[in-house]
CSV table of C-alpha atoms in Angstrom, one decimal:
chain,number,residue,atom,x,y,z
S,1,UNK,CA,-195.1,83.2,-65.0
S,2,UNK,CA,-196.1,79.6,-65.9
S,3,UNK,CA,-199.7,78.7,-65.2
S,4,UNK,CA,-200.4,77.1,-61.7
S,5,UNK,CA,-200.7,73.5,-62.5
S,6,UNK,CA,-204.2,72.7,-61.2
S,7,UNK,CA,-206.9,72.0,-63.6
S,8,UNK,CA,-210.7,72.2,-63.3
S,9,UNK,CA,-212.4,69.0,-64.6
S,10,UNK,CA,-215.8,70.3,-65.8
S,11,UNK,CA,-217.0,66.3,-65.5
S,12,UNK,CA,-218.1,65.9,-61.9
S,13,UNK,CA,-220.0,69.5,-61.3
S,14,UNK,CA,-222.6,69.9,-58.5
S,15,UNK,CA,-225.5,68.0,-59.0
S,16,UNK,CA,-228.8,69.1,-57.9
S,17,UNK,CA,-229.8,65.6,-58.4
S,18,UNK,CA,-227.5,62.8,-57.3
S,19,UNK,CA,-228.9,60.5,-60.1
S,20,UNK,CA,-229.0,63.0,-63.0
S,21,UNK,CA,-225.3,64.5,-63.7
S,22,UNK,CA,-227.3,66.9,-66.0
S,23,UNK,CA,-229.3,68.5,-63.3
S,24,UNK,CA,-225.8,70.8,-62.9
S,25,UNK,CA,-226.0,73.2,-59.5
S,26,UNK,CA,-225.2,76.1,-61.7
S,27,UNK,CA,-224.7,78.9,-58.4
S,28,UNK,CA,-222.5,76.3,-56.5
S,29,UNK,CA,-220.6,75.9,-59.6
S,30,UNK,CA,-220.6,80.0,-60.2
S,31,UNK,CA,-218.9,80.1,-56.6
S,32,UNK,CA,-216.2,77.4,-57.5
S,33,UNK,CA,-215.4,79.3,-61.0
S,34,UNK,CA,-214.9,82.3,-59.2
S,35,UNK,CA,-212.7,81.3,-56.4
S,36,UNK,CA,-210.8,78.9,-58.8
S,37,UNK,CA,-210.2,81.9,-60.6
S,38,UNK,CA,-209.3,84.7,-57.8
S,39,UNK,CA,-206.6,81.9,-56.8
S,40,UNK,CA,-204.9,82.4,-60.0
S,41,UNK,CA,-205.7,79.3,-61.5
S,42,UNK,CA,-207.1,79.4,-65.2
S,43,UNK,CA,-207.7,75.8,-66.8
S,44,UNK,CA,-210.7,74.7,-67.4
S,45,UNK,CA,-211.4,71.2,-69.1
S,46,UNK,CA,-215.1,70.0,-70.8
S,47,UNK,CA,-216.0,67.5,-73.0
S,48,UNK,CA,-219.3,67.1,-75.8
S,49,UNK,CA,-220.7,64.4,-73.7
S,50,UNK,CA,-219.6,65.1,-69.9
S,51,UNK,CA,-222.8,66.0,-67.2
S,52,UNK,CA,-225.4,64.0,-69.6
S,53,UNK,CA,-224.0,66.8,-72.1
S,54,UNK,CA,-224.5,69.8,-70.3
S,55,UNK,CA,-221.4,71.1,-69.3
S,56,UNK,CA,-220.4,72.7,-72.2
S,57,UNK,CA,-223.5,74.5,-71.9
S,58,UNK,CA,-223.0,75.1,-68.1
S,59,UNK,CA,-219.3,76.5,-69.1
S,60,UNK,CA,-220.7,79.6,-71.2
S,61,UNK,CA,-223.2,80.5,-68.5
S,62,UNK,CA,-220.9,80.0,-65.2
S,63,UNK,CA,-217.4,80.8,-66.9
S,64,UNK,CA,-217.4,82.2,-70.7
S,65,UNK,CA,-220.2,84.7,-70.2
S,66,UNK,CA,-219.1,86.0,-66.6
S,67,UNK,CA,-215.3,86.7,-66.9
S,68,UNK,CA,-213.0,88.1,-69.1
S,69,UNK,CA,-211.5,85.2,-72.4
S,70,UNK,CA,-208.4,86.4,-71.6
S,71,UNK,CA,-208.7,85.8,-67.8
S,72,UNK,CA,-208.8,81.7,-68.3
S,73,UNK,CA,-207.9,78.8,-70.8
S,74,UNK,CA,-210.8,76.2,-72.1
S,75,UNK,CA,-210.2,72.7,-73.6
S,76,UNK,CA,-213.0,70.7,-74.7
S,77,UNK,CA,-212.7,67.9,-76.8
S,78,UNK,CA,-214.1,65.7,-80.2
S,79,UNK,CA,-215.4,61.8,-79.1
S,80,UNK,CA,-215.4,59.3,-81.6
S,81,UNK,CA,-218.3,57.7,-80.8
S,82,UNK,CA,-220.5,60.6,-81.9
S,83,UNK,CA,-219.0,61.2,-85.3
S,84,UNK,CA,-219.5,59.0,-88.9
S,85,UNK,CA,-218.8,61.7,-91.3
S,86,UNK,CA,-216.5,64.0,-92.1
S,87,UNK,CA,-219.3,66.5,-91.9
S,88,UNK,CA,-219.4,65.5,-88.3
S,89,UNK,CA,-216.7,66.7,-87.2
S,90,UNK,CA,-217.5,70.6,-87.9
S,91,UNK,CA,-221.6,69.9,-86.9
S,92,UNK,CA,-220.2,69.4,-83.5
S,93,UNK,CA,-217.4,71.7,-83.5
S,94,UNK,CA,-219.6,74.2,-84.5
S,95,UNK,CA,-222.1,73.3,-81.6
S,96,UNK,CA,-219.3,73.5,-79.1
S,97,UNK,CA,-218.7,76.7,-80.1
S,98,UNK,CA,-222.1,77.6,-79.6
S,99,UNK,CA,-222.6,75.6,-76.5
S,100,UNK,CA,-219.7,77.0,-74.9
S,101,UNK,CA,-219.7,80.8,-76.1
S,102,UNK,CA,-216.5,80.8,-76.9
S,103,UNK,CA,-215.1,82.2,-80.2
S,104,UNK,CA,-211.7,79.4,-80.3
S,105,UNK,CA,-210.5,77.1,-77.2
S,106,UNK,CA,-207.2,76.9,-76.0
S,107,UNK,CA,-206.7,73.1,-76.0
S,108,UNK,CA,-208.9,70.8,-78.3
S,109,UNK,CA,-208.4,67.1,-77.9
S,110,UNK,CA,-209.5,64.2,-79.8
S,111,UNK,CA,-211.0,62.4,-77.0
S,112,UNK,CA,-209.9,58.7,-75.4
S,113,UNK,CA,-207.8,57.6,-78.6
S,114,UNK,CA,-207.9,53.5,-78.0
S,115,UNK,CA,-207.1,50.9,-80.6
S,116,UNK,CA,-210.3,51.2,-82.2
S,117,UNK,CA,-211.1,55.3,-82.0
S,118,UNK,CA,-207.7,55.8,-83.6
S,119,UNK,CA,-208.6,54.2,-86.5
S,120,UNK,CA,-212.5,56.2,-86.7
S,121,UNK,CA,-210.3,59.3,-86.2
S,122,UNK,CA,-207.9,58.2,-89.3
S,123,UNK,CA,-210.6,57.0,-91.2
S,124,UNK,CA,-212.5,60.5,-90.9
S,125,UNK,CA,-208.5,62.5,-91.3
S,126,UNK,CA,-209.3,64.1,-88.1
S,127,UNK,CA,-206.1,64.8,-87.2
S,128,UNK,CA,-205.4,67.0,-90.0
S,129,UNK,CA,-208.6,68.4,-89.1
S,130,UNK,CA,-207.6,69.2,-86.1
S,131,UNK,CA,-204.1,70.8,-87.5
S,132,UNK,CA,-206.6,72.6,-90.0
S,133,UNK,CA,-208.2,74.2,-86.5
S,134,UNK,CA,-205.5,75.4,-85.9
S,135,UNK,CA,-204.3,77.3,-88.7
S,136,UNK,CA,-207.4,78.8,-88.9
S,137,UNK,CA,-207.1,80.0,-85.5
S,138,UNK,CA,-210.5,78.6,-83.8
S,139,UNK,CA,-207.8,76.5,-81.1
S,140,UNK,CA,-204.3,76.9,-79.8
S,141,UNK,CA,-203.2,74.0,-79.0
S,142,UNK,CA,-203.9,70.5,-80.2
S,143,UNK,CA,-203.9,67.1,-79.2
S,144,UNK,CA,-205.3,64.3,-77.7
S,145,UNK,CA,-206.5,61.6,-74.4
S,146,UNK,CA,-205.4,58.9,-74.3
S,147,UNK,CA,-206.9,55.3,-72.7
S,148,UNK,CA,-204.9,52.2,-74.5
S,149,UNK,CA,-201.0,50.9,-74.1
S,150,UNK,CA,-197.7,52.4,-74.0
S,151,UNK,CA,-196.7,50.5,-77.5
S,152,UNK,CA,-199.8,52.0,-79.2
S,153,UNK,CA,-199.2,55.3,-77.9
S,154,UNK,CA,-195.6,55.7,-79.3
S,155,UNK,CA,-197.4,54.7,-82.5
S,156,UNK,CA,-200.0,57.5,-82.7
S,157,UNK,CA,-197.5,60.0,-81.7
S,158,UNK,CA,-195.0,58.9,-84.5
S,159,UNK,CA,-197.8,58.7,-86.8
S,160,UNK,CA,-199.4,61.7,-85.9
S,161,UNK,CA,-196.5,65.2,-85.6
S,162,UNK,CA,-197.3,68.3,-84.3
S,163,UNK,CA,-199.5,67.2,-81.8
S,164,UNK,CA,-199.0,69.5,-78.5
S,165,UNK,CA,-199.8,67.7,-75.4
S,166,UNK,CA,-201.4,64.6,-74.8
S,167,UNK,CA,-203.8,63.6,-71.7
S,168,UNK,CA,-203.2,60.5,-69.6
S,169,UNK,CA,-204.7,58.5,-66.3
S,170,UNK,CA,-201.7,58.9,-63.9
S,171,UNK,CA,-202.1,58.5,-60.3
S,172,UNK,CA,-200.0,56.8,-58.2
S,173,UNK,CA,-202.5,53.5,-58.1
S,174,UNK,CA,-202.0,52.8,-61.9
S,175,UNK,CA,-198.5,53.9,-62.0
S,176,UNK,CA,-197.0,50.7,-62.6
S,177,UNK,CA,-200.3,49.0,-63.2
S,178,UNK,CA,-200.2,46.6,-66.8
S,179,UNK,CA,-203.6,47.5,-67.4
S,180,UNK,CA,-203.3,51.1,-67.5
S,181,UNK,CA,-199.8,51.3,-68.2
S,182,UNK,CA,-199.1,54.7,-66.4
S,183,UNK,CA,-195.7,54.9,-66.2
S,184,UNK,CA,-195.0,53.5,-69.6
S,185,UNK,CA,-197.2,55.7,-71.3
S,186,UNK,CA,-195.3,58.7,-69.5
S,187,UNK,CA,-192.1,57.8,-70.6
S,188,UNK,CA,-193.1,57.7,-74.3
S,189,UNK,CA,-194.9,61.0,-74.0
S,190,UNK,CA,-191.7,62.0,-72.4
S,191,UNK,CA,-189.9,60.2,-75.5
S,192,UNK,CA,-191.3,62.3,-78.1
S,193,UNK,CA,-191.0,65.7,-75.9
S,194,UNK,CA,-194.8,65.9,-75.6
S,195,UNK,CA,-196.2,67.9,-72.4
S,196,UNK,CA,-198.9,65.7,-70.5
S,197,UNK,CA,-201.7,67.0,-68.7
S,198,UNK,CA,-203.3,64.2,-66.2
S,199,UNK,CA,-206.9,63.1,-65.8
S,200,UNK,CA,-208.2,61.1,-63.1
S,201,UNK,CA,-205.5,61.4,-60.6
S,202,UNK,CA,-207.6,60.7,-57.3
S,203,UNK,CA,-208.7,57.5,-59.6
S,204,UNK,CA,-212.5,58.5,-59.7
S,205,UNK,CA,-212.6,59.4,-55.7
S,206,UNK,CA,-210.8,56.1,-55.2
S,207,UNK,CA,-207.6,57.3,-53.6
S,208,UNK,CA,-209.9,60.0,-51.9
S,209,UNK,CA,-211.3,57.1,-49.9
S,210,UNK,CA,-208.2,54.8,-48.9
S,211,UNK,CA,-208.1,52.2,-46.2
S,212,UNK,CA,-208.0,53.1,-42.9
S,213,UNK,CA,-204.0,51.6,-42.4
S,214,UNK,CA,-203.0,54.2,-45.5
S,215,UNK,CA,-204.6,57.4,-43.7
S,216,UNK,CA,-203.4,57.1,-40.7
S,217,UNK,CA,-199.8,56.9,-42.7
S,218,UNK,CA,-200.7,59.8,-44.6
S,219,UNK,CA,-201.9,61.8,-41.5
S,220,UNK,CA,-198.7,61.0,-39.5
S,221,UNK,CA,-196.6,62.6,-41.7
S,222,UNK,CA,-198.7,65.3,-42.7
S,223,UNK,CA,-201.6,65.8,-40.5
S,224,UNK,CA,-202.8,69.5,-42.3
S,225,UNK,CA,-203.3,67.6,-45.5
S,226,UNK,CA,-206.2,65.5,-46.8
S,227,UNK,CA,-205.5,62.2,-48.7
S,228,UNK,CA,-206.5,63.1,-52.0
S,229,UNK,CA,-203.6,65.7,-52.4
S,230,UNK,CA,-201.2,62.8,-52.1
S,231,UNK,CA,-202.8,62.0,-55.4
S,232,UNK,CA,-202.8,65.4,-57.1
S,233,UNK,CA,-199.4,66.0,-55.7
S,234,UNK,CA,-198.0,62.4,-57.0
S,235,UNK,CA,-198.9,63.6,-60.8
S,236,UNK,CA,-198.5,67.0,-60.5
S,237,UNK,CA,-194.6,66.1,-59.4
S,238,UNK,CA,-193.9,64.5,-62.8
S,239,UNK,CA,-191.6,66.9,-64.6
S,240,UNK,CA,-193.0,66.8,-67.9
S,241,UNK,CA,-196.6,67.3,-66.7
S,242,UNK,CA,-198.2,70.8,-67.3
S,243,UNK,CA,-201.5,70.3,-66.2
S,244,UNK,CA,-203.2,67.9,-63.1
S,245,UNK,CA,-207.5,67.8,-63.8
S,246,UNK,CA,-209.2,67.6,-61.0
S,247,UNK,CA,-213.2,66.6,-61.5
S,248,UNK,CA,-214.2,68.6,-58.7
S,249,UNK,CA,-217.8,68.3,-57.3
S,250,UNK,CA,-218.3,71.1,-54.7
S,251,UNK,CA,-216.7,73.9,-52.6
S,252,UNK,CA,-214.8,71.8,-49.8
S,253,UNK,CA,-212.9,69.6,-52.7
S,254,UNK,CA,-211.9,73.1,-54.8
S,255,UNK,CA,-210.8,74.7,-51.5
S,256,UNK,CA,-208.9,71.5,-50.3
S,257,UNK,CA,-206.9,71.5,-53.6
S,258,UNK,CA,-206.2,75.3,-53.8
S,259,UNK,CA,-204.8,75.3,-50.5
S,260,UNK,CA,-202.0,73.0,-51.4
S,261,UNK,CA,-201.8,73.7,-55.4
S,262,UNK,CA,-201.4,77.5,-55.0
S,263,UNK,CA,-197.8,76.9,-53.5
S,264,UNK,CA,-197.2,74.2,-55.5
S,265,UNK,CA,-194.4,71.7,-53.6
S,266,UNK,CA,-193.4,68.2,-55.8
S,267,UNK,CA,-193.0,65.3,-53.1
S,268,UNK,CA,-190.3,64.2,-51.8
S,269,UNK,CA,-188.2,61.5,-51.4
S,270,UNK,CA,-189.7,60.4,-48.1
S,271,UNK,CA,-193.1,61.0,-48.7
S,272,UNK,CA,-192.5,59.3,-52.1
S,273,UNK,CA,-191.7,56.1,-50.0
S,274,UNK,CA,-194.6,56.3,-48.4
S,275,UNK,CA,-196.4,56.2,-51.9
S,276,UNK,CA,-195.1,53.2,-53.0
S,277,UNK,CA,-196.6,51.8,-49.5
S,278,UNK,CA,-199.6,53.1,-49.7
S,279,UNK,CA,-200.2,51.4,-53.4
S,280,UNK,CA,-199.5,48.1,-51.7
S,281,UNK,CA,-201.7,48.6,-49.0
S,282,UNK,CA,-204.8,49.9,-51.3
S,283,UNK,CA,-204.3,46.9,-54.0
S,284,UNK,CA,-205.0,44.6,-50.9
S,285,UNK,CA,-208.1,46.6,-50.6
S,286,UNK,CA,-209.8,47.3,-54.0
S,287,UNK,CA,-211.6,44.6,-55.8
S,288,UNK,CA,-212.7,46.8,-58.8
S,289,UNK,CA,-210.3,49.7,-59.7
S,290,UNK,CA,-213.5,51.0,-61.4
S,291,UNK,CA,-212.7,55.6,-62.4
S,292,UNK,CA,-216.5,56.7,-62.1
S,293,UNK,CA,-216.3,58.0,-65.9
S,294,UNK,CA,-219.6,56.9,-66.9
S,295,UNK,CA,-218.6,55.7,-70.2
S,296,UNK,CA,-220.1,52.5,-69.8
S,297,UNK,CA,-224.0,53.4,-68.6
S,298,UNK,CA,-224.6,56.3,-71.9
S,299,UNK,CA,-225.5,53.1,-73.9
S,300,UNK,CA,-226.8,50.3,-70.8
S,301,UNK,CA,-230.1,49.0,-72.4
S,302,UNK,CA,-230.6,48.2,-68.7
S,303,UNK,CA,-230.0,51.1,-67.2
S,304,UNK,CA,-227.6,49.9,-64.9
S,305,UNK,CA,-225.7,52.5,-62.4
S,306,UNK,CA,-222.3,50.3,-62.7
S,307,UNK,CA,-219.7,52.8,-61.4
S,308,UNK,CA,-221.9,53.4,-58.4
S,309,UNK,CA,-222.3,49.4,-57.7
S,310,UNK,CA,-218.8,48.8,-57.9
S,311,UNK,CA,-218.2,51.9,-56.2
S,312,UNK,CA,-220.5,51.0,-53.0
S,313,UNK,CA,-219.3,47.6,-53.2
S,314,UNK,CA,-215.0,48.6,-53.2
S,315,UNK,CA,-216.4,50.4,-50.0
S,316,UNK,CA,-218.1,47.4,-48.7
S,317,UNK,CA,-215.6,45.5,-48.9
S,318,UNK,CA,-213.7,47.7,-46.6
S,319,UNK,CA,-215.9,47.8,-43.6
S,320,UNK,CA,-215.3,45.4,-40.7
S,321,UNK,CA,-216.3,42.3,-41.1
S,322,UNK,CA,-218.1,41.6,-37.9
S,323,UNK,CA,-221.0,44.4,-38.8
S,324,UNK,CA,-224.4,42.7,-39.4
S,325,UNK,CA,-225.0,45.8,-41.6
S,326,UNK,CA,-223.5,48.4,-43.5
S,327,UNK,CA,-224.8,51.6,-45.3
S,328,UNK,CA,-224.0,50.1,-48.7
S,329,UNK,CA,-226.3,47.7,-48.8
S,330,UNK,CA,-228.9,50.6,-48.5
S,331,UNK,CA,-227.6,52.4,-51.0
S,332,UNK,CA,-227.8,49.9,-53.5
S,333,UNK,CA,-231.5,49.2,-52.9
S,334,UNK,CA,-232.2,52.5,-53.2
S,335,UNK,CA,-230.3,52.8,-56.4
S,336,UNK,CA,-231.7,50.0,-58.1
S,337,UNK,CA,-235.5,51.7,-57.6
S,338,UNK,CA,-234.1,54.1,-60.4
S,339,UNK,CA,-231.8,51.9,-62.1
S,340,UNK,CA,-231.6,48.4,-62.9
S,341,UNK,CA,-230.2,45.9,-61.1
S,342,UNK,CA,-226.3,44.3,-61.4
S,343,UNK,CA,-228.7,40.9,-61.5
S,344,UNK,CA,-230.1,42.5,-64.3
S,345,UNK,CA,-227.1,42.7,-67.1
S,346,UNK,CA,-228.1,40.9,-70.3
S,347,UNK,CA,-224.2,40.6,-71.1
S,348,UNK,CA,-224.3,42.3,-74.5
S,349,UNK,CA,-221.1,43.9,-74.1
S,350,UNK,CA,-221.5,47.4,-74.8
S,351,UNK,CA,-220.1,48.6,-71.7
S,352,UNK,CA,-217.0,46.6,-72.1
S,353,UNK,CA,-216.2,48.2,-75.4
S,354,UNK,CA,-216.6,51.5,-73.8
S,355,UNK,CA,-214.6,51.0,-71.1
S,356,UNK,CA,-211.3,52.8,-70.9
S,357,UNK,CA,-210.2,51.0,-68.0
S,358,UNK,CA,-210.9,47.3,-70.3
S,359,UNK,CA,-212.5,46.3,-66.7
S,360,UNK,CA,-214.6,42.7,-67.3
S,361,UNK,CA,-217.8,44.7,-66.4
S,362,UNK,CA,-219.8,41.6,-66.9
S,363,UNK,CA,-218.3,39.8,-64.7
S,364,UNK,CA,-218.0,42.2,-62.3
S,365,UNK,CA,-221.6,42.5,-62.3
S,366,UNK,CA,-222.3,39.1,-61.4
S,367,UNK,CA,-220.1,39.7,-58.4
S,368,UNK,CA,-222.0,42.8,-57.0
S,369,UNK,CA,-225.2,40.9,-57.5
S,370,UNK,CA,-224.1,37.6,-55.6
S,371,UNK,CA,-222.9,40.5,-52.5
S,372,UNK,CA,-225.8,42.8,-52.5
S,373,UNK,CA,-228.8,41.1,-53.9
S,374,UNK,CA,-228.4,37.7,-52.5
């Protein structure tokens, strides 16, 4: 029996603290492991850096030490950005090991391979490190995630053989985007017979909170289900995916996406119509198709909350226009008593170079600040 094709992102967990990722709701999140399991799903996906790194340490003590290793599957992956040796690469694997509890993982990427990672990881051999992993038994399977274009992608995976699956942004919003490339990255994973397993499907909670006009679509032909699994479904559809991730922050979301992933049924040709009309309706809608990931605030010498600005102001954006006031506005006063302001970007760059979406940050920036702050 092939695993159920659901995936739980250990990115987004249960925050006891809205504004620190790292203060992780470890008994809500013992609750979601354990249903997520008695539903018979089994993958679970963390990273070195994810929940201000400490969900590799939440993994062991919610998953690792509570259940069986043979009862579920754990990937975790090897970022770039923290490695300049060769001796690196083992320090942290070693660590993950450690953090995690778990004697060898089941899938171990090297994490967002972009023009310029690919060449740190070639520079440091860590591909044949990673095929050296895997002789020696500490992971199963091996290969990589991927943020960059579909040209350079065909390139890595002709340069680099025996890599095992590779992890891509698809969702039905970036499909036939040319920034993200989607589709095109897809069809050369497809190409070279490499399985995919999908990350950010719901776009960062964007497709979770669609215009009003692309609901009441959605609910007219399916009224029992919720809008995100139009997303989840979308990827999970593609033939040659294995795996859909699903960064899920609490007990309603898991539930929401068990109910319809447990019985597993691709689209079909009518609802993927109404797909393709929901894209055009939502790309009249969102200003900033910013994912949430959090890449670009690790290194803000500001201190700047951007995925939550251009979150709160994509939703602003969507309220009526004749209200004097909206609830966004609030928020981003709030936030910017803990964080600095969008006013307050010194335009150094770093979060542009960090960005796997390549979204003009800076720019963007000076946007939410001329809508909120003025």
């Amino acid at each position: 029996m092939s695993a159920k094709k659901l995936g739980f992102g250990l990115m987004r967990l249960p925050s006891l603290d809205p504004n620190d990722p790292s203060k992780i709701d470890l008994e809500q999140t013992k609750q979601m492991v354990d249903t997520f399991l008695e539903r018979g799903f089994t993958y679970f996906d963390t990273a070195w850096m994810y929940c201000g790194f400490q969900s590799e340490n939440a993994t062991k003590e919610v998953l690792v030490d509570r259940h069986p290793r043979d009862s579920f599957t754990l990937a975790t992956k090897l970022h770039a950005g923290y490695i300049k040796t060769k001796e690196d690469r083992d320090r942290i694997f070693n660590e993950q090991r450690k953090k995690t509890g778990a004697t060898f993982f089941d899938y171990y990427l090297l994490h967002d391979v972009g023009v310029e990672h690919y060449e740190i990881y070639k520079k440091l051999d860590c591909f044949q490190w990673l095929r050296e992993k895997k002789e020696q038994g500490l992971v199963k399977k091996i290969g990589f995630s991927f943020h960059d274009t579909a040209e350079l992608l065909d390139k890595v995976l002709t340069e680099q053989p025996g890599m095992e699956f590779v992890q891509l942004q698809i969702n039905y919003l970036d499909w036939d985007s040319e920034g993200i490339q989607s589709r095109k990255c897809y069809e050369v994973a497809k190409k070279h017979n490499v399985p995919v397993i999908v990350m950010e499907p719901v776009k960062g909670g964007t497709l979770a909170q669609v215009p009003k006009s692309v609901e009441k679509m959605f609910k007219e032909y399916h009224p029992e289900l919720s809008v995100p699994s139009w997303a989840i479904r979308f990827a999970a559809s593609l033939d040659n995916v294995m795996m859909v991730l699903s960064g899920m922050s609490n007990m309603e979301q898991m539930l929401d996406n068990l109910s319809y992933m447990e019985n597993f049924q691709p689209l079909d040709e009518r609802e993927q119509q109404i797909v393709l009309q929901a894209v055009n309706l939502i790309n009249e809608n969102i200003a900033v198709p910013c994912t949430g990931c959090s890449y670009c605030t690790d290194g803000c010498p500001m201190n700047i909350a951007i995925p939550k600005y251009f979150s709160l102001y994509n939703a602003d954006l969507q309220e009526i226009k004749e209200k004097s006031w909206t609830p966004q506005g609030e928020y981003y006063d709030n936030l910017t008593k803990s964080f600095g302001k969008a006013s307050d970007c010194i335009a150094c760059g770093q979060c542009e170079s960090a960005c796997p979406q390549h979204l003009p940050i800076i720019e963007h920036l000076k946007t939410v600040a001329g809508h909120f702050e003025e």
